[in-house]
PDB file of C-alpha atoms in Angstrom:
ATOM      1  CA  GLN A   1       0.021   0.050  -0.002  1.00 44.00           C
ATOM      2  CA  GLN A   2       0.888   3.384  -1.236  1.00 44.00           C
ATOM      3  CA  LEU A   3       0.725   6.472   1.333  1.00 46.00           C
ATOM      4  CA  ALA A   4       0.564   9.975  -0.116  1.00 48.00           C
ATOM      5  CA  ARG A   5       2.471  12.466   1.183  1.00 48.00           C
ATOM      6  CA  LYS A   6       0.840  15.954   1.590  1.00 51.00           C
ATOM      7  CA  ALA A   7       3.366  19.411   1.700  1.00 52.00           C
ATOM      8  CA  LEU A   8       3.089  21.486   4.591  1.00 53.00           C
ATOM      9  CA  ALA A   9       4.186  24.768   2.301  1.00 55.00           C
ATOM     10  CA  PRO A  10       4.939  25.143  -1.422  1.00 54.00           C
ATOM     11  CA  GLY A  11       8.505  26.542  -2.280  1.00 52.00           C
ATOM     12  CA  VAL A  12      10.961  26.575  -4.537  1.00 47.00           C
ATOM     13  CA  ARG A  13      15.040  26.213  -4.136  1.00 49.00           C
ATOM     14  CA  VAL A  14      17.750  26.042  -6.340  1.00 48.00           C
ATOM     15  CA  SER A  15      19.603  22.686  -5.789  1.00 50.00           C
ATOM     16  CA  GLY A  16      21.468  19.900  -6.603  1.00 51.00           C
ATOM     17  CA  HIS A  17      25.025  18.436  -5.510  1.00 53.00           C
ATOM     18  CA  GLY A  18      27.132  21.065  -7.110  1.00 54.00           C
ATOM     19  CA  ILE A  19      24.920  23.848  -5.895  1.00 53.00           C
ATOM     20  CA  GLU A  20      24.671  22.550  -2.409  1.00 58.00           C
ATOM     21  CA  VAL A  21      28.503  22.228  -2.051  1.00 63.00           C
ATOM     22  CA  GLY A  22      29.139  25.818  -4.129  1.00 57.00           C
ATOM     23  CA  ARG A  23      26.955  27.665  -1.618  1.00 57.00           C
ATOM     24  CA  LEU A  24      28.196  26.047   1.535  1.00 62.00           C
ATOM     25  CA  VAL A  25      31.731  26.514   1.225  1.00 63.00           C
ATOM     26  CA  PRO A  26      31.764  30.352   1.198  1.00 56.00           C
ATOM     27  CA  PHE A  27      29.226  30.632   4.337  1.00 55.00           C
ATOM     28  CA  LEU A  28      31.802  28.650   6.184  1.00 59.00           C
ATOM     29  CA  VAL A  29      35.138  29.726   4.732  1.00 56.00           C
ATOM     30  CA  GLY A  30      34.769  33.079   3.393  1.00 55.00           C
ATOM     31  CA  ASN A  31      36.977  35.138   0.600  1.00 51.00           C
ATOM     32  CA  TYR A  32      35.259  33.183  -2.665  1.00 46.00           C
ATOM     33  CA  LYS A  33      33.290  34.619  -5.329  1.00 44.00           C
ATOM     34  CA  VAL A  34      30.883  32.747  -6.889  1.00 42.00           C
ATOM     35  CA  ARG A  35      30.248  32.198 -10.666  1.00 44.00           C
ATOM     36  CA  VAL A  36      27.509  29.346 -11.852  1.00 43.00           C
ATOM     37  CA  LYS A  37      28.733  28.479 -15.296  1.00 42.00           C
ATOM     38  CA  PRO A  38      25.458  26.796 -17.562  1.00 41.00           C
ATOM     39  CA  GLY A  39      25.860  23.654 -19.374  1.00 41.00           C
ATOM     40  CA  GLY A  40      26.988  22.868 -23.101  1.00 39.00           C
ATOM     41  CA  HIS A  41      30.697  21.587 -21.667  1.00 38.00           C
ATOM     42  CA  GLY A  42      29.559  18.167 -20.677  1.00 36.00           C
ATOM     43  CA  LEU A  43      27.873  19.355 -17.117  1.00 37.00           C
ATOM     44  CA  ASP A  44      24.386  20.699 -16.362  1.00 36.00           C
ATOM     45  CA  HIS A  45      26.168  23.632 -14.185  1.00 36.00           C
ATOM     46  CA  ALA A  46      29.726  24.289 -13.203  1.00 38.00           C
ATOM     47  CA  VAL A  47      30.018  26.471  -9.981  1.00 39.00           C
ATOM     48  CA  LEU A  48      33.343  27.574  -9.637  1.00 38.00           C
ATOM     49  CA  LEU A  49      34.538  29.118  -6.542  1.00 38.00           C
ATOM     50  CA  GLN A  50      37.340  31.653  -6.861  1.00 37.00           C
ATOM     51  CA  HIS A  51      39.369  32.543  -3.886  1.00 41.00           C
ATOM     52  CA  GLN A  52      41.284  35.516  -3.629  1.00 41.00           C
ATOM     53  CA  HIS A  53      44.012  33.260  -3.183  1.00 40.00           C
ATOM     54  CA  PRO A  54      45.024  30.674  -6.079  1.00 39.00           C
ATOM     55  CA  LEU A  55      42.834  28.128  -4.601  1.00 44.00           C
ATOM     56  CA  ARG A  56      39.654  27.192  -6.601  1.00 49.00           C
ATOM     57  CA  LEU A  57      36.623  24.899  -6.171  1.00 50.00           C
ATOM     58  CA  ILE A  58      35.130  23.277  -9.211  1.00 51.00           C
ATOM     59  CA  VAL A  59      31.795  21.421  -8.504  1.00 51.00           C
ATOM     60  CA  GLY A  60      30.390  19.264 -11.414  1.00 50.00           C
ATOM     61  CA  LEU A  61      26.820  18.864 -11.257  1.00 41.00           C
ATOM     62  CA  LYS A  62      25.442  15.855 -13.532  1.00 41.00           C
ATOM     63  CA  LYS A  63      21.660  16.427 -12.717  1.00 36.00           C
ATOM     64  CA  ILE A  64      19.052  16.977 -10.300  1.00 35.00           C
ATOM     65  CA  VAL A  65      15.697  15.052 -10.763  1.00 39.00           C
ATOM     66  CA  HIS A  66      15.274  15.242 -14.532  1.00 43.00           C
ATOM     67  CA  ILE A  67      17.542  12.378 -16.572  1.00 45.00           C
ATOM     68  CA  GLY A  68      19.920  15.323 -17.680  1.00 47.00           C
ATOM     69  CA  PRO A  69      21.441  16.369 -20.926  1.00 49.00           C
ATOM     70  CA  VAL A  70      23.092  13.634 -23.635  1.00 51.00           C
ATOM     71  CA  ILE A  71      26.776  14.658 -23.694  1.00 48.00           C
ATOM     72  CA  SER A  72      29.317  13.420 -25.909  1.00 48.00           C
ATOM     73  CA  LYS A  73      32.717  12.066 -25.170  1.00 45.00           C
ATOM     74  CA  GLY A  74      34.408  15.379 -26.497  1.00 44.00           C
ATOM     75  CA  GLN A  75      32.568  17.438 -23.739  1.00 46.00           C
ATOM     76  CA  ILE A  76      34.464  17.008 -20.556  1.00 46.00           C
ATOM     77  CA  PRO A  77      35.279  20.469 -19.132  1.00 47.00           C
ATOM     78  CA  GLN A  78      38.973  21.352 -19.056  1.00 55.00           C
ATOM     79  CA  PHE A  79      39.142  24.368 -17.104  1.00 63.00           C
ATOM     80  CA  THR A  80      41.211  23.006 -13.949  1.00 70.00           C
ATOM     81  CA  GLN A  81      44.480  24.605 -12.573  1.00 75.00           C
ATOM     82  CA  PRO A  82      47.063  23.345 -10.459  1.00 79.00           C
ATOM     83  CA  GLY A  83      45.401  23.621  -6.786  1.00 80.00           C
ATOM     84  CA  ASP A  84      41.790  23.244  -7.907  1.00 80.00           C
ATOM     85  CA  ILE A  85      39.756  21.273  -5.689  1.00 82.00           C
ATOM     86  CA  LEU A  86      37.212  19.161  -7.885  1.00 82.00           C
ATOM     87  CA  VAL A  87      34.195  17.806  -6.656  1.00 83.00           C
ATOM     88  CA  MET A  88      32.532  14.784  -8.841  1.00 84.00           C
ATOM     89  CA  SER A  89      29.070  14.212  -7.204  1.00 81.00           C
ATOM     90  CA  GLY A  90      26.260  12.387  -8.054  1.00 76.00           C
ATOM     91  CA  SER A  91      24.955  10.056 -11.108  1.00 72.00           C
ATOM     92  CA  LEU A  92      26.743  10.228 -14.709  1.00 71.00           C
ATOM     93  CA  ALA A  93      24.488  12.159 -17.186  1.00 66.00           C
ATOM     94  CA  ALA A  94      22.896  10.644 -19.991  1.00 65.00           C
ATOM     95  CA  GLY A  95      25.600   9.616 -22.946  1.00 67.00           C
ATOM     96  CA  MET A  96      28.435   9.229 -20.026  1.00 72.00           C
ATOM     97  CA  GLU A  97      30.322   6.192 -19.944  1.00 81.00           C
ATOM     98  CA  LYS A  98      30.223   4.419 -16.457  1.00 85.00           C
ATOM     99  CA  ASP A  99      34.101   5.206 -16.112  1.00 88.00           C
ATOM    100  CA  SER A 100      34.104   8.823 -16.859  1.00 84.00           C
ATOM    101  CA  TYR A 101      35.002   9.786 -13.767  1.00 87.00           C
ATOM    102  CA  GLY A 102      38.115   7.800 -13.693  1.00 91.00           C
ATOM    103  CA  ARG A 103      38.713   9.207 -17.405  1.00 87.00           C
ATOM    104  CA  ILE A 104      38.492  12.762 -16.096  1.00 85.00           C
ATOM    105  CA  LEU A 105      41.080  11.979 -13.405  1.00 89.00           C
ATOM    106  CA  LYS A 106      43.245  10.284 -15.468  1.00 89.00           C
ATOM    107  CA  HIS A 107      43.164  13.562 -17.899  1.00 84.00           C
ATOM    108  CA  LEU A 108      44.168  15.455 -14.991  1.00 84.00           C
ATOM    109  CA  LYS A 109      47.011  13.543 -13.406  1.00 87.00           C
ATOM    110  CA  GLY A 110      49.846  15.203 -12.598  1.00 87.00           C
ATOM    111  CA  ARG A 111      48.132  18.548 -12.603  1.00 84.00           C
ATOM    112  CA  GLY A 112      48.053  19.242  -8.867  1.00 86.00           C
ATOM    113  CA  ILE A 113      44.043  18.787  -8.396  1.00 85.00           C
ATOM    114  CA  HIS A 114      42.554  17.539  -5.462  1.00 89.00           C
ATOM    115  CA  ALA A 115      39.475  15.391  -6.575  1.00 90.00           C
ATOM    116  CA  VAL A 116      36.300  14.773  -4.493  1.00 91.00           C
ATOM    117  CA  VAL A 117      34.341  11.877  -5.773  1.00 92.00           C
ATOM    118  CA  ASP A 118      30.969  11.674  -4.198  1.00 91.00           C
ATOM    119  CA  THR A 119      29.368   8.532  -5.993  1.00 90.00           C
ATOM    120  CA  ALA A 120      28.576   5.052  -5.852  1.00 91.00           C
ATOM    121  CA  GLY A 121      29.092   1.606  -7.665  1.00 93.00           C
ATOM    122  CA  GLU A 122      31.186   1.443 -11.020  1.00 92.00           C
ATOM    123  CA  SER A 123      31.814   4.997 -11.035  1.00 91.00           C
ATOM    124  CA  LEU A 124      33.243   5.391  -7.797  1.00 94.00           C
ATOM    125  CA  GLY A 125      35.775   2.123  -8.730  1.00 96.00           C
ATOM    126  CA  SER A 126      36.649   3.925 -11.793  1.00 95.00           C
ATOM    127  CA  ALA A 127      38.294   6.936  -9.974  1.00 95.00           C
ATOM    128  CA  LEU A 128      39.950   4.955  -7.303  1.00 97.00           C
ATOM    129  CA  PRO A 129      43.343   4.198  -9.351  1.00 96.00           C
ATOM    130  CA  TYR A 130      44.057   7.983  -9.915  1.00 95.00           C
ATOM    131  CA  ARG A 131      44.163   8.211  -6.324  1.00 96.00           C
ATOM    132  CA  PRO A 132      41.248  10.937  -5.139  1.00 96.00           C
ATOM    133  CA  PHE A 133      41.914  13.230  -2.418  1.00 96.00           C
ATOM    134  CA  LEU A 134      38.436  12.129  -0.953  1.00 97.00           C
ATOM    135  CA  VAL A 135      35.823   9.613  -1.415  1.00 97.00           C
ATOM    136  CA  LYS A 136      32.593   9.983   0.179  1.00 96.00           C
ATOM    137  CA  PRO A 137      29.964   7.041   0.129  1.00 95.00           C
ATOM    138  CA  ASN A 138      27.644   6.521   2.580  1.00 95.00           C
ATOM    139  CA  HIS A 139      27.546   3.342   4.507  1.00 95.00           C
ATOM    140  CA  LEU A 140      24.764   1.698   2.327  1.00 95.00           C
ATOM    141  CA  GLU A 141      26.549   2.740  -0.893  1.00 95.00           C
ATOM    142  CA  LEU A 142      30.259   1.206   0.640  1.00 97.00           C
ATOM    143  CA  GLY A 143      28.341  -2.110   1.530  1.00 97.00           C
ATOM    144  CA  ALA A 144      26.854  -2.315  -1.745  1.00 96.00           C
ATOM    145  CA  PHE A 145      30.159  -1.492  -3.469  1.00 96.00           C
ATOM    146  CA  PHE A 146      31.826  -4.802  -1.870  1.00 97.00           C
ATOM    147  CA  GLY A 147      28.593  -6.716  -1.744  1.00 96.00           C
ATOM    148  CA  ARG A 148      28.155  -6.832   2.210  1.00 94.00           C
ATOM    149  CA  GLU A 149      25.791  -6.125   4.654  1.00 94.00           C
ATOM    150  CA  LEU A 150      27.553  -3.532   7.105  1.00 96.00           C
ATOM    151  CA  LYS A 151      25.867  -3.961  10.533  1.00 93.00           C
ATOM    152  CA  THR A 152      28.804  -2.398  12.645  1.00 95.00           C
ATOM    153  CA  ALA A 153      31.041   0.767  12.654  1.00 94.00           C
ATOM    154  CA  GLU A 154      33.923  -1.635  12.588  1.00 96.00           C
ATOM    155  CA  ASP A 155      32.641  -3.316   9.526  1.00 97.00           C
ATOM    156  CA  VAL A 156      32.485   0.532   7.845  1.00 97.00           C
ATOM    157  CA  GLU A 157      35.772   1.157   8.528  1.00 98.00           C
ATOM    158  CA  SER A 158      37.075  -2.015   7.474  1.00 97.00           C
ATOM    159  CA  CYS A 159      35.521  -1.318   3.753  1.00 98.00           C
ATOM    160  CA  ALA A 160      36.721   2.022   4.391  1.00 98.00           C
ATOM    161  CA  ARG A 161      40.315   0.865   4.489  1.00 98.00           C
ATOM    162  CA  GLU A 162      39.947  -1.529   1.586  1.00 97.00           C
ATOM    163  CA  LEU A 163      38.901   1.903  -0.589  1.00 97.00           C
ATOM    164  CA  ARG A 164      41.959   3.592   0.886  1.00 97.00           C
ATOM    165  CA  LEU A 165      44.316   0.215  -0.531  1.00 97.00           C
ATOM    166  CA  MET A 166      42.588   0.792  -3.988  1.00 97.00           C
ATOM    167  CA  GLY A 167      43.598   4.107  -4.488  1.00 97.00           C
ATOM    168  CA  ALA A 168      41.333   6.720  -2.404  1.00 97.00           C
ATOM    169  CA  GLU A 169      43.600   8.973  -0.275  1.00 97.00           C
ATOM    170  CA  ASN A 170      40.952   9.996   2.375  1.00 98.00           C
ATOM    171  CA  VAL A 171      37.603   8.034   3.064  1.00 98.00           C
ATOM    172  CA  LEU A 172      34.569   9.783   4.202  1.00 98.00           C
ATOM    173  CA  VAL A 173      31.793   7.399   5.539  1.00 97.00           C
ATOM    174  CA  SER A 174      28.303   8.836   6.156  1.00 95.00           C
ATOM    175  CA  MET A 175      26.201   6.555   8.626  1.00 95.00           C
ATOM    176  CA  GLY A 176      23.250   8.651   9.128  1.00 90.00           C
ATOM    177  CA  GLY A 177      22.102   8.330  12.841  1.00 90.00           C
ATOM    178  CA  ASP A 178      25.291   6.494  14.072  1.00 94.00           C
ATOM    179  CA  GLY A 179      27.530   9.452  12.547  1.00 95.00           C
ATOM    180  CA  ALA A 180      30.804   9.224  10.541  1.00 97.00           C
ATOM    181  CA  LEU A 181      33.861   8.207  10.246  1.00 97.00           C
ATOM    182  CA  LEU A 182      37.085   9.097   8.217  1.00 98.00           C
ATOM    183  CA  VAL A 183      40.037   7.018   7.367  1.00 98.00           C
ATOM    184  CA  ASP A 184      42.969   9.470   6.296  1.00 97.00           C
ATOM    185  CA  GLY A 185      45.901   9.228   4.302  1.00 93.00           C
ATOM    186  CA  THR A 186      47.931   7.864   7.197  1.00 95.00           C
ATOM    187  CA  GLY A 187      45.726   5.188   7.903  1.00 95.00           C
ATOM    188  CA  LYS A 188      44.271   6.936  11.174  1.00 97.00           C
ATOM    189  CA  CYS A 189      40.989   6.396  11.570  1.00 98.00           C
ATOM    190  CA  TYR A 190      38.522   9.246  13.446  1.00 98.00           C
ATOM    191  CA  ARG A 191      34.737   8.780  14.674  1.00 97.00           C
ATOM    192  CA  VAL A 192      32.336  11.363  15.273  1.00 97.00           C
ATOM    193  CA  ALA A 193      28.322  10.721  16.986  1.00 96.00           C
ATOM    194  CA  ALA A 194      25.451  11.657  14.878  1.00 95.00           C
ATOM    195  CA  PRO A 195      24.288  15.417  16.737  1.00 95.00           C
ATOM    196  CA  GLN A 196      20.604  15.307  18.225  1.00 94.00           C
ATOM    197  CA  GLY A 197      17.952  16.810  16.544  1.00 95.00           C
ATOM    198  CA  LYS A 198      14.853  15.923  14.198  1.00 94.00           C
ATOM    199  CA  VAL A 199      15.361  14.943  10.658  1.00 93.00           C
ATOM    200  CA  VAL A 200      13.258  16.981   8.444  1.00 92.00           C
ATOM    201  CA  SER A 201      14.900  15.794   5.230  1.00 88.00           C
ATOM    202  CA  THR A 202      17.768  14.336   4.160  1.00 87.00           C
ATOM    203  CA  VAL A 203      18.002  16.125   0.471  1.00 84.00           C
ATOM    204  CA  GLY A 204      21.176  17.644   0.333  1.00 85.00           C
ATOM    205  CA  ALA A 205      22.646  16.561   3.456  1.00 90.00           C
ATOM    206  CA  GLY A 206      25.529  14.421   2.134  1.00 90.00           C
ATOM    207  CA  ASP A 207      26.173  17.484  -0.474  1.00 88.00           C
ATOM    208  CA  SER A 208      26.484  19.579   2.796  1.00 91.00           C
ATOM    209  CA  MET A 209      28.688  17.090   4.805  1.00 94.00           C
ATOM    210  CA  VAL A 210      31.234  17.241   1.809  1.00 92.00           C
ATOM    211  CA  ALA A 211      31.194  21.074   1.925  1.00 89.00           C
ATOM    212  CA  GLY A 212      31.785  21.193   5.687  1.00 91.00           C
ATOM    213  CA  PHE A 213      34.616  18.545   5.393  1.00 94.00           C
ATOM    214  CA  LEU A 214      36.273  20.873   2.621  1.00 91.00           C
ATOM    215  CA  ALA A 215      35.823  24.248   4.659  1.00 89.00           C
ATOM    216  CA  GLY A 216      37.191  22.516   7.798  1.00 92.00           C
ATOM    217  CA  TRP A 217      40.010  21.264   6.005  1.00 92.00           C
ATOM    218  CA  LEU A 218      40.940  24.348   3.985  1.00 87.00           C
ATOM    219  CA  ALA A 219      40.584  26.313   7.297  1.00 88.00           C
ATOM    220  CA  THR A 220      42.656  24.065   9.753  1.00 91.00           C
ATOM    221  CA  GLY A 221      44.155  21.316   7.681  1.00 93.00           C
ATOM    222  CA  ASP A 222      43.070  19.125  10.603  1.00 96.00           C
ATOM    223  CA  TYR A 223      40.993  15.962   9.614  1.00 97.00           C
ATOM    224  CA  ALA A 224      39.215  15.885  12.914  1.00 97.00           C
ATOM    225  CA  GLN A 225      38.224  19.117  12.984  1.00 96.00           C
ATOM    226  CA  ALA A 226      37.030  18.928   9.281  1.00 96.00           C
ATOM    227  CA  LEU A 227      34.985  15.707  10.158  1.00 97.00           C
ATOM    228  CA  LYS A 228      33.287  17.463  13.079  1.00 97.00           C
ATOM    229  CA  LEU A 229      32.660  20.328  10.696  1.00 95.00           C
ATOM    230  CA  GLY A 230      31.349  18.273   7.791  1.00 96.00           C
ATOM    231  CA  THR A 231      28.937  16.052  10.286  1.00 97.00           C
ATOM    232  CA  ALA A 232      27.659  19.198  11.698  1.00 96.00           C
ATOM    233  CA  ALA A 233      26.939  20.680   8.420  1.00 94.00           C
ATOM    234  CA  GLY A 234      25.423  17.390   7.229  1.00 95.00           C
ATOM    235  CA  SER A 235      23.365  17.369  10.209  1.00 96.00           C
ATOM    236  CA  ALA A 236      21.974  20.880   9.998  1.00 95.00           C
ATOM    237  CA  THR A 237      20.573  20.502   6.484  1.00 93.00           C
ATOM    238  CA  ALA A 238      18.626  17.313   7.537  1.00 94.00           C
ATOM    239  CA  PHE A 239      17.448  18.914  10.534  1.00 95.00           C
ATOM    240  CA  SER A 240      16.361  22.131   8.064  1.00 92.00           C
ATOM    241  CA  LEU A 241      13.684  22.649   5.472  1.00 86.00           C
ATOM    242  CA  GLY A 242      16.049  23.189   2.536  1.00 84.00           C
ATOM    243  CA  LEU A 243      19.995  23.997   2.841  1.00 86.00           C
ATOM    244  CA  ALA A 244      21.162  24.999   6.166  1.00 89.00           C
ATOM    245  CA  ASP A 245      22.831  28.334   6.792  1.00 88.00           C
ATOM    246  CA  ALA A 246      26.114  29.191   8.733  1.00 88.00           C
ATOM    247  CA  ARG A 247      24.040  30.005  11.558  1.00 91.00           C
ATOM    248  CA  ALA A 248      22.396  26.719  11.790  1.00 93.00           C
ATOM    249  CA  ILE A 249      25.827  24.708  11.290  1.00 93.00           C
ATOM    250  CA  GLU A 250      27.176  26.561  14.057  1.00 93.00           C
ATOM    251  CA  GLU A 251      24.338  25.666  16.314  1.00 95.00           C
ATOM    252  CA  VAL A 252      24.595  21.949  15.639  1.00 96.00           C
ATOM    253  CA  LEU A 253      28.267  22.259  15.726  1.00 95.00           C
ATOM    254  CA  ALA A 254      28.314  23.740  19.273  1.00 95.00           C
ATOM    255  CA  SER A 255      25.974  21.321  20.543  1.00 96.00           C
ATOM    256  CA  MET A 256      28.318  18.446  19.710  1.00 95.00           C
ATOM    257  CA  GLY A 257      30.736  19.896  22.614  1.00 85.00           C
TER     258      GLY A 257
END
């Protein structure tokens, strides 16, 4: 039996993987200019955050809830510079091969790009040999990737370590109500409990976690702080109707002690 879900109030917001990350990082780090580039170069949008120093964050948005454009092999964007952070997030658009993320990273190998890959399945697997700076599956995606049911945090950590052996530099795993964990480039594991709060919508929570983690890492270079801010940002969005703002994230962060 299917139950109808009634809306509490009408509303429209600009959303999607790249938009979410692109909106939150400037809130949390500052000193960024935001430019949204429309489609035509292989992505629906490219959100480019230009720092006042030579550091940029480029976010690819493949699709929101529509099927996305058909993309030819020659349309992969080539607008990165050394020191950029390239976030590849979500499902592949129509016309893109399952190993497209891997092909992009192969093309960018040796260019000094920090790649963040937030996807699952074959798409994730294709990127691992090119040593992405960060991969961020959730615990269900991680279990599906290895064909296992992950029942404990120890199971999640074990699989995260396997992703590192396959090429990922850092592995960030969101675990819903069980919090999150990070296995960093040295093999050290960090864990953080989920903040307390009422979940309103999980839409955008994963993207918010990526944004918070990057903001924390850029600000401090400390993985424990990055994990904490990422968890706070993801939870704040889950507790909000829409994308959380900096104030909401700060309130959740303060509650985490």
